[in-house]
Amino acid sequence: MPKPIFLIGYMGSGKTTLGKKLASKLALPFIDTDEEIVKQIGMSITEYFAQYGEDAFRALEREQLRKFAEKAAVISTGGGAPCFFDNMDWIKENGYAVYLQMSPKALFDRLSQSKLHKRPILIGKSPEELRLFIEEKLIEREPHYTQAHLTIDQLNTSVEELADLIIEHNK
């Protein structure tokens, strides 16, 4: 793969976990754009959100994506990255986009078990508020996510199957 593989999807969809396994399988480096942002700003994303707001974060996220235009790698994007500015168009033009699709219930189950304090837009939400928030955000973001070159059922697609699909689609 001479161009980057961008993994997109809602938070909790497994972009980082699956991305590391996929990168290993394809013998490519793995890059997590959120981790790269944290290195660049010297604080957590939650702290950055609180201090500068979502708009400033989204601008940083856009800048971070563009750093990897020429890099053959598996890149985990932030959940909202494809949904702001012209990011999805840019991702499709400069790489290969894979949407890790999951149902709202599966995402709720995963996110309920995760460290919510590390996810700034989920802080302080009750279980019912979290469930509704996920459902609403997915409806809002699906039109962006579904523009990916490849959409997979994240819970029922193995790393091996995904690697084979990517290779096949990029011949």
mmCIF file of C-alpha atoms in Angstrom:
data_model
loop_
_atom_site.group_PDB
_atom_site.id
_atom_site.type_symbol
_atom_site.label_atom_id
_atom_site.label_comp_id
_atom_site.label_asym_id
_atom_site.label_seq_id
_atom_site.Cartn_x
_atom_site.Cartn_y
_atom_site.Cartn_z
ATOM 1 C CA MET A 1 0.000 0.000 0.000
ATOM 2 C CA PRO A 2 1.754 3.148 -1.155
ATOM 3 C CA LYS A 3 -0.836 5.422 0.478
ATOM 4 C CA PRO A 4 -2.218 5.655 4.010
ATOM 5 C CA ILE A 5 -5.126 3.543 5.204
ATOM 6 C CA PHE A 6 -7.392 5.764 7.302
ATOM 7 C CA LEU A 7 -9.604 3.990 9.822
ATOM 8 C CA ILE A 8 -12.718 6.022 10.519
ATOM 9 C CA GLY A 9 -15.727 5.459 12.746
ATOM 10 C CA TYR A 10 -17.365 6.515 15.958
ATOM 11 C CA MET A 11 -15.404 6.631 19.210
ATOM 12 C CA GLY A 12 -15.190 3.179 20.698
ATOM 13 C CA SER A 13 -15.440 1.444 17.322
ATOM 14 C CA GLY A 14 -11.967 -0.041 17.703
ATOM 15 C CA LYS A 15 -9.941 2.177 15.368
ATOM 16 C CA THR A 16 -6.860 2.046 17.584
ATOM 17 C CA THR A 17 -7.107 -1.587 18.692
ATOM 18 C CA LEU A 18 -7.917 -2.947 15.235
ATOM 19 C CA GLY A 19 -5.531 -0.445 13.638
ATOM 20 C CA LYS A 20 -2.534 -1.783 15.543
ATOM 21 C CA LYS A 21 -3.381 -5.353 14.553
ATOM 22 C CA LEU A 22 -3.987 -4.379 10.927
ATOM 23 C CA ALA A 23 -0.713 -2.445 10.755
ATOM 24 C CA SER A 24 1.144 -5.476 12.077
ATOM 25 C CA LYS A 25 -0.608 -7.774 9.585
ATOM 26 C CA LEU A 26 0.234 -5.453 6.659
ATOM 27 C CA ALA A 27 3.755 -4.692 7.956
ATOM 28 C CA LEU A 28 3.005 -0.952 8.085
ATOM 29 C CA PRO A 29 3.544 1.623 10.812
ATOM 30 C CA PHE A 30 0.542 2.520 12.984
ATOM 31 C CA ILE A 31 -0.353 6.140 13.729
ATOM 32 C CA ASP A 32 -3.089 7.364 16.072
ATOM 33 C CA THR A 33 -3.903 10.988 15.232
ATOM 34 C CA ASP A 34 -5.213 11.638 18.761
ATOM 35 C CA GLU A 35 -1.897 10.440 20.236
ATOM 36 C CA GLU A 36 -0.005 12.637 17.779
ATOM 37 C CA ILE A 37 -2.086 15.645 18.816
ATOM 38 C CA VAL A 38 -1.410 14.978 22.503
ATOM 39 C CA LYS A 39 2.359 14.868 21.765
ATOM 40 C CA GLN A 40 2.109 18.136 19.834
ATOM 41 C CA ILE A 41 0.074 20.108 22.398
ATOM 42 C CA GLY A 42 1.597 18.665 25.565
ATOM 43 C CA MET A 43 -1.743 18.100 27.305
ATOM 44 C CA SER A 44 -4.648 15.692 27.120
ATOM 45 C CA ILE A 45 -7.395 16.205 24.567
ATOM 46 C CA THR A 46 -9.833 16.664 27.460
ATOM 47 C CA GLU A 47 -7.689 19.506 28.845
ATOM 48 C CA TYR A 48 -7.342 21.051 25.378
ATOM 49 C CA PHE A 49 -11.125 20.891 24.828
ATOM 50 C CA ALA A 50 -11.727 22.568 28.202
ATOM 51 C CA GLN A 51 -9.181 25.315 27.574
ATOM 52 C CA TYR A 52 -9.618 26.053 23.858
ATOM 53 C CA GLY A 53 -12.908 24.440 22.807
ATOM 54 C CA GLU A 54 -13.972 22.002 20.128
ATOM 55 C CA ASP A 55 -13.400 24.336 17.167
ATOM 56 C CA ALA A 56 -9.720 24.761 18.020
ATOM 57 C CA PHE A 57 -9.379 21.006 18.491
ATOM 58 C CA ARG A 58 -10.997 20.271 15.118
ATOM 59 C CA ALA A 59 -8.565 22.667 13.411
ATOM 60 C CA LEU A 60 -5.633 20.849 15.071
ATOM 61 C CA GLU A 61 -7.099 17.513 14.027
ATOM 62 C CA ARG A 62 -7.368 18.691 10.395
ATOM 63 C CA GLU A 63 -3.737 19.841 10.461
ATOM 64 C CA GLN A 64 -2.640 16.509 11.948
ATOM 65 C CA LEU A 65 -4.405 14.469 9.224
ATOM 66 C CA ARG A 66 -2.585 16.341 6.497
ATOM 67 C CA LYS A 67 0.802 15.414 7.928
ATOM 68 C CA PHE A 68 0.301 11.859 6.722
ATOM 69 C CA ALA A 69 -0.596 12.413 3.057
ATOM 70 C CA GLU A 70 2.481 10.646 1.723
ATOM 71 C CA LYS A 71 2.892 8.028 4.451
ATOM 72 C CA ALA A 72 2.188 4.349 3.866
ATOM 73 C CA ALA A 73 0.687 3.564 7.270
ATOM 74 C CA VAL A 74 -2.468 2.532 9.077
ATOM 75 C CA ILE A 75 -3.888 5.705 10.615
ATOM 76 C CA SER A 76 -6.549 5.800 13.317
ATOM 77 C CA THR A 77 -8.470 9.063 13.087
ATOM 78 C CA GLY A 78 -10.503 10.726 15.800
ATOM 79 C CA GLY A 79 -14.197 9.822 15.609
ATOM 80 C CA GLY A 80 -15.216 13.280 14.430
ATOM 81 C CA ALA A 81 -12.293 13.891 12.077
ATOM 82 C CA PRO A 82 -14.097 12.896 8.841
ATOM 83 C CA CYS A 83 -17.076 15.088 9.746
ATOM 84 C CA PHE A 84 -15.434 18.510 9.843
ATOM 85 C CA PHE A 85 -14.089 20.841 7.171
ATOM 86 C CA ASP A 86 -13.276 18.949 3.973
ATOM 87 C CA ASN A 87 -11.568 16.151 5.894
ATOM 88 C CA MET A 88 -13.507 13.238 4.392
ATOM 89 C CA ASP A 89 -12.893 14.428 0.839
ATOM 90 C CA TRP A 90 -9.217 14.891 1.693
ATOM 91 C CA ILE A 91 -8.975 11.421 3.273
ATOM 92 C CA LYS A 92 -10.515 9.796 0.193
ATOM 93 C CA GLU A 93 -8.251 11.691 -2.201
ATOM 94 C CA ASN A 94 -5.052 11.023 -0.257
ATOM 95 C CA GLY A 95 -5.593 7.565 1.165
ATOM 96 C CA TYR A 96 -7.875 4.598 1.506
ATOM 97 C CA ALA A 97 -10.751 5.052 3.982
ATOM 98 C CA VAL A 98 -12.192 2.146 5.964
ATOM 99 C CA TYR A 99 -15.336 2.726 8.043
ATOM 100 C CA LEU A 100 -15.510 0.503 11.128
ATOM 101 C CA GLN A 101 -19.277 0.329 11.464
ATOM 102 C CA MET A 102 -20.974 -0.639 14.720
ATOM 103 C CA SER A 103 -24.533 -0.418 15.991
ATOM 104 C CA PRO A 104 -25.473 2.245 18.554
ATOM 105 C CA LYS A 105 -26.077 -0.504 21.127
ATOM 106 C CA ALA A 106 -22.647 -2.074 20.600
ATOM 107 C CA LEU A 107 -21.024 1.363 20.867
ATOM 108 C CA PHE A 108 -23.000 2.148 24.018
ATOM 109 C CA ASP A 109 -21.931 -1.163 25.580
ATOM 110 C CA ARG A 110 -18.279 -0.450 24.773
ATOM 111 C CA LEU A 111 -18.278 3.197 25.771
ATOM 112 C CA SER A 112 -20.117 2.471 29.032
ATOM 113 C CA GLN A 113 -17.158 0.287 30.006
ATOM 114 C CA SER A 114 -14.480 2.777 28.897
ATOM 115 C CA LYS A 115 -12.767 5.650 30.670
ATOM 116 C CA LEU A 116 -15.319 8.366 29.906
ATOM 117 C CA HIS A 117 -13.112 11.067 31.452
ATOM 118 C CA LYS A 118 -10.754 10.587 28.485
ATOM 119 C CA ARG A 119 -13.575 11.379 26.048
ATOM 120 C CA PRO A 120 -14.389 15.065 26.502
ATOM 121 C CA ILE A 121 -17.745 15.105 24.754
ATOM 122 C CA LEU A 122 -19.043 12.275 26.972
ATOM 123 C CA ILE A 123 -18.074 13.676 30.370
ATOM 124 C CA GLY A 124 -20.972 13.975 32.806
ATOM 125 C CA LYS A 125 -23.527 12.036 30.752
ATOM 126 C CA SER A 126 -25.855 9.582 32.482
ATOM 127 C CA PRO A 127 -26.289 6.158 30.835
ATOM 128 C CA GLU A 128 -29.525 7.302 29.163
ATOM 129 C CA GLU A 129 -27.943 10.574 27.986
ATOM 130 C CA LEU A 130 -24.973 8.595 26.649
ATOM 131 C CA ARG A 131 -27.243 6.208 24.727
ATOM 132 C CA LEU A 132 -29.206 9.081 23.168
ATOM 133 C CA PHE A 133 -26.021 11.030 22.404
ATOM 134 C CA ILE A 134 -24.499 8.059 20.552
ATOM 135 C CA GLU A 135 -27.673 7.521 18.528
ATOM 136 C CA GLU A 136 -27.922 11.215 17.576
ATOM 137 C CA LYS A 137 -24.237 11.577 16.703
ATOM 138 C CA LEU A 138 -24.258 8.434 14.577
ATOM 139 C CA ILE A 139 -27.212 9.759 12.572
ATOM 140 C CA GLU A 140 -25.304 13.022 12.104
ATOM 141 C CA ARG A 141 -21.997 11.378 11.192
ATOM 142 C CA GLU A 142 -23.127 8.409 9.077
ATOM 143 C CA PRO A 143 -23.304 10.480 5.851
ATOM 144 C CA HIS A 144 -19.596 11.244 6.292
ATOM 145 C CA TYR A 145 -18.533 7.792 7.437
ATOM 146 C CA THR A 146 -20.368 5.966 4.648
ATOM 147 C CA GLN A 147 -18.341 7.798 2.019
ATOM 148 C CA ALA A 148 -15.407 5.518 2.897
ATOM 149 C CA HIS A 149 -13.953 3.291 0.212
ATOM 150 C CA LEU A 150 -14.800 0.270 2.358
ATOM 151 C CA THR A 151 -17.332 -0.251 5.156
ATOM 152 C CA ILE A 152 -16.961 -3.265 7.417
ATOM 153 C CA ASP A 153 -19.047 -4.755 10.191
ATOM 154 C CA GLN A 154 -16.451 -4.178 12.896
ATOM 155 C CA LEU A 155 -17.722 -6.926 15.209
ATOM 156 C CA ASN A 156 -17.853 -9.612 12.518
ATOM 157 C CA THR A 157 -14.767 -8.922 10.392
ATOM 158 C CA SER A 158 -11.413 -10.367 11.401
ATOM 159 C CA VAL A 159 -8.119 -8.574 10.928
ATOM 160 C CA GLU A 160 -7.195 -11.151 8.298
ATOM 161 C CA GLU A 161 -10.445 -10.565 6.379
ATOM 162 C CA LEU A 162 -9.966 -6.799 6.568
ATOM 163 C CA ALA A 163 -6.376 -7.025 5.335
ATOM 164 C CA ASP A 164 -7.501 -9.210 2.418
ATOM 165 C CA LEU A 165 -10.327 -6.787 1.524
ATOM 166 C CA ILE A 166 -7.970 -3.802 1.556
ATOM 167 C CA ILE A 167 -5.397 -5.587 -0.591
ATOM 168 C CA GLU A 168 -8.085 -6.746 -3.032
ATOM 169 C CA HIS A 169 -9.641 -3.272 -3.321
ATOM 170 C CA ASN A 170 -6.265 -1.652 -3.943
ATOM 171 C CA LYS A 171 -4.975 -3.912 -6.724
#
